[in-house]
């Protein structure tokens, strides 16, 4: 149990900033498998994916915007399939800010 946010942040950093194979695989599994919950606001889904991407980058995993936008698109719930299809077919370069 952490007494304040600084201690909580340190505890998270101690766990996730280790660049061990097990940690890297766990984070990648979470990143690539992070699913959109259609009952939650879309910004929570986007934040979840981008937070995991930040953790992966913090341990030295090379991710570019395409990796992140691809995960965001292919893990959208089926209720968002029209949007996912439009984004997939888009000829323009997508970025996280899109």
PDB file of C-alpha atoms in Angstrom:
ATOM      1  CA  UNK A   1       0.000   0.000   0.000  1.00  0.00           C
ATOM      2  CA  UNK A   2       1.283   3.431  -0.945  1.00  0.00           C
ATOM      3  CA  UNK A   3       0.730   6.484   1.218  1.00  0.00           C
ATOM      4  CA  UNK A   4       0.727   8.998  -1.629  1.00  0.00           C
ATOM      5  CA  UNK A   5       0.905   9.309  -5.393  1.00  0.00           C
ATOM      6  CA  UNK A   6       4.696   9.645  -5.404  1.00  0.00           C
ATOM      7  CA  UNK A   7       5.060   6.284  -3.681  1.00  0.00           C
ATOM      8  CA  UNK A   8       2.513   4.729  -6.026  1.00  0.00           C
ATOM      9  CA  UNK A   9       4.403   6.051  -9.048  1.00  0.00           C
ATOM     10  CA  UNK A  10       7.696   4.694  -7.703  1.00  0.00           C
ATOM     11  CA  UNK A  11       6.106   1.293  -7.083  1.00  0.00           C
ATOM     12  CA  UNK A  12       4.813   1.213 -10.663  1.00  0.00           C
ATOM     13  CA  UNK A  13       8.170   2.314 -12.050  1.00  0.00           C
ATOM     14  CA  UNK A  14       9.964  -0.373 -10.058  1.00  0.00           C
ATOM     15  CA  UNK A  15       7.723  -3.005 -11.612  1.00  0.00           C
ATOM     16  CA  UNK A  16       7.336  -1.770 -15.179  1.00  0.00           C
ATOM     17  CA  UNK A  17      10.587  -0.001 -15.995  1.00  0.00           C
ATOM     18  CA  UNK A  18      12.643  -3.155 -15.733  1.00  0.00           C
ATOM     19  CA  UNK A  19      13.697  -4.279 -19.171  1.00  0.00           C
ATOM     20  CA  UNK A  20      13.508  -7.960 -18.442  1.00  0.00           C
ATOM     21  CA  UNK A  21      12.215 -10.366 -21.041  1.00  0.00           C
ATOM     22  CA  UNK A  22       9.268 -11.347 -18.831  1.00  0.00           C
ATOM     23  CA  UNK A  23       8.297  -7.712 -18.266  1.00  0.00           C
ATOM     24  CA  UNK A  24       8.676  -6.824 -21.942  1.00  0.00           C
ATOM     25  CA  UNK A  25       6.535  -9.794 -23.013  1.00  0.00           C
ATOM     26  CA  UNK A  26       3.896  -9.020 -20.383  1.00  0.00           C
ATOM     27  CA  UNK A  27       3.652  -5.393 -21.497  1.00  0.00           C
ATOM     28  CA  UNK A  28       3.539  -6.341 -25.177  1.00  0.00           C
ATOM     29  CA  UNK A  29       0.804  -8.871 -24.499  1.00  0.00           C
ATOM     30  CA  UNK A  30      -1.190  -6.202 -22.653  1.00  0.00           C
ATOM     31  CA  UNK A  31      -0.546  -3.625 -25.388  1.00  0.00           C
ATOM     32  CA  UNK A  32      -1.475  -5.820 -28.351  1.00  0.00           C
ATOM     33  CA  UNK A  33      -4.388  -7.408 -26.504  1.00  0.00           C
ATOM     34  CA  UNK A  34      -5.904  -4.272 -24.973  1.00  0.00           C
ATOM     35  CA  UNK A  35      -9.561  -4.388 -25.997  1.00  0.00           C
ATOM     36  CA  UNK A  36     -12.027  -1.571 -26.342  1.00  0.00           C
ATOM     37  CA  UNK A  37     -14.869  -1.869 -23.833  1.00  0.00           C
ATOM     38  CA  UNK A  38     -17.870  -0.417 -25.654  1.00  0.00           C
ATOM     39  CA  UNK A  39     -19.526   0.459 -22.336  1.00  0.00           C
ATOM     40  CA  UNK A  40     -16.638   2.769 -21.363  1.00  0.00           C
ATOM     41  CA  UNK A  41     -15.825   6.167 -22.899  1.00  0.00           C
ATOM     42  CA  UNK A  42     -13.541   5.925 -25.932  1.00  0.00           C
ATOM     43  CA  UNK A  43     -10.970   8.196 -24.284  1.00  0.00           C
ATOM     44  CA  UNK A  44     -10.381   5.508 -21.634  1.00  0.00           C
ATOM     45  CA  UNK A  45      -9.531   3.016 -24.355  1.00  0.00           C
ATOM     46  CA  UNK A  46      -7.196   5.456 -26.094  1.00  0.00           C
ATOM     47  CA  UNK A  47      -5.507   6.349 -22.801  1.00  0.00           C
ATOM     48  CA  UNK A  48      -5.053   2.685 -21.947  1.00  0.00           C
ATOM     49  CA  UNK A  49      -3.328   1.942 -25.246  1.00  0.00           C
ATOM     50  CA  UNK A  50      -1.148   5.065 -25.177  1.00  0.00           C
ATOM     51  CA  UNK A  51      -0.178   4.464 -21.533  1.00  0.00           C
ATOM     52  CA  UNK A  52       0.950   0.936 -22.369  1.00  0.00           C
ATOM     53  CA  UNK A  53       2.871   2.296 -25.368  1.00  0.00           C
ATOM     54  CA  UNK A  54       4.608   4.785 -23.066  1.00  0.00           C
ATOM     55  CA  UNK A  55       5.587   1.970 -20.665  1.00  0.00           C
ATOM     56  CA  UNK A  56       6.999  -0.032 -23.571  1.00  0.00           C
ATOM     57  CA  UNK A  57       8.970   2.948 -24.837  1.00  0.00           C
ATOM     58  CA  UNK A  58      10.262   3.576 -21.304  1.00  0.00           C
ATOM     59  CA  UNK A  59      11.894   0.141 -21.303  1.00  0.00           C
ATOM     60  CA  UNK A  60      13.379   0.674 -24.753  1.00  0.00           C
ATOM     61  CA  UNK A  61      10.828  -0.993 -27.034  1.00  0.00           C
ATOM     62  CA  UNK A  62      10.659   0.838 -30.355  1.00  0.00           C
ATOM     63  CA  UNK A  63       7.068   1.726 -31.205  1.00  0.00           C
ATOM     64  CA  UNK A  64       6.072   4.227 -33.833  1.00  0.00           C
ATOM     65  CA  UNK A  65       2.736   5.952 -34.348  1.00  0.00           C
ATOM     66  CA  UNK A  66       1.687   3.271 -36.861  1.00  0.00           C
ATOM     67  CA  UNK A  67       2.045   0.559 -34.213  1.00  0.00           C
ATOM     68  CA  UNK A  68      -0.126   2.504 -31.797  1.00  0.00           C
ATOM     69  CA  UNK A  69      -2.790   3.540 -34.299  1.00  0.00           C
ATOM     70  CA  UNK A  70      -2.945  -0.032 -35.637  1.00  0.00           C
ATOM     71  CA  UNK A  71      -3.623  -1.393 -32.146  1.00  0.00           C
ATOM     72  CA  UNK A  72      -6.217   1.314 -31.555  1.00  0.00           C
ATOM     73  CA  UNK A  73      -8.020   0.370 -34.767  1.00  0.00           C
ATOM     74  CA  UNK A  74      -7.894  -3.417 -34.656  1.00  0.00           C
ATOM     75  CA  UNK A  75      -8.948  -3.687 -31.019  1.00  0.00           C
ATOM     76  CA  UNK A  76     -12.018  -1.458 -31.314  1.00  0.00           C
ATOM     77  CA  UNK A  77     -15.250  -3.190 -30.340  1.00  0.00           C
ATOM     78  CA  UNK A  78     -17.462  -4.495 -33.145  1.00  0.00           C
ATOM     79  CA  UNK A  79     -19.876  -1.626 -32.566  1.00  0.00           C
ATOM     80  CA  UNK A  80     -17.151   0.646 -33.961  1.00  0.00           C
ATOM     81  CA  UNK A  81     -16.547  -1.495 -37.083  1.00  0.00           C
ATOM     82  CA  UNK A  82     -17.634   1.238 -39.523  1.00  0.00           C
ATOM     83  CA  UNK A  83     -15.139   3.682 -38.049  1.00  0.00           C
ATOM     84  CA  UNK A  84     -12.422   1.031 -37.918  1.00  0.00           C
ATOM     85  CA  UNK A  85     -13.083   0.224 -41.576  1.00  0.00           C
ATOM     86  CA  UNK A  86     -12.900   3.877 -42.593  1.00  0.00           C
ATOM     87  CA  UNK A  87      -9.647   4.382 -40.706  1.00  0.00           C
ATOM     88  CA  UNK A  88      -8.183   1.201 -42.170  1.00  0.00           C
ATOM     89  CA  UNK A  89      -9.053   2.273 -45.725  1.00  0.00           C
ATOM     90  CA  UNK A  90      -7.752   5.804 -45.212  1.00  0.00           C
ATOM     91  CA  UNK A  91      -4.962   6.745 -47.605  1.00  0.00           C
ATOM     92  CA  UNK A  92      -3.644   9.484 -45.351  1.00  0.00           C
ATOM     93  CA  UNK A  93      -1.095   8.929 -42.636  1.00  0.00           C
ATOM     94  CA  UNK A  94      -2.752   8.533 -39.232  1.00  0.00           C
ATOM     95  CA  UNK A  95      -1.278   9.779 -35.990  1.00  0.00           C
ATOM     96  CA  UNK A  96      -2.243   9.320 -32.384  1.00  0.00           C
ATOM     97  CA  UNK A  97      -3.659  12.836 -32.313  1.00  0.00           C
ATOM     98  CA  UNK A  98      -6.157  11.865 -35.061  1.00  0.00           C
TER      99      UNK A  98
END
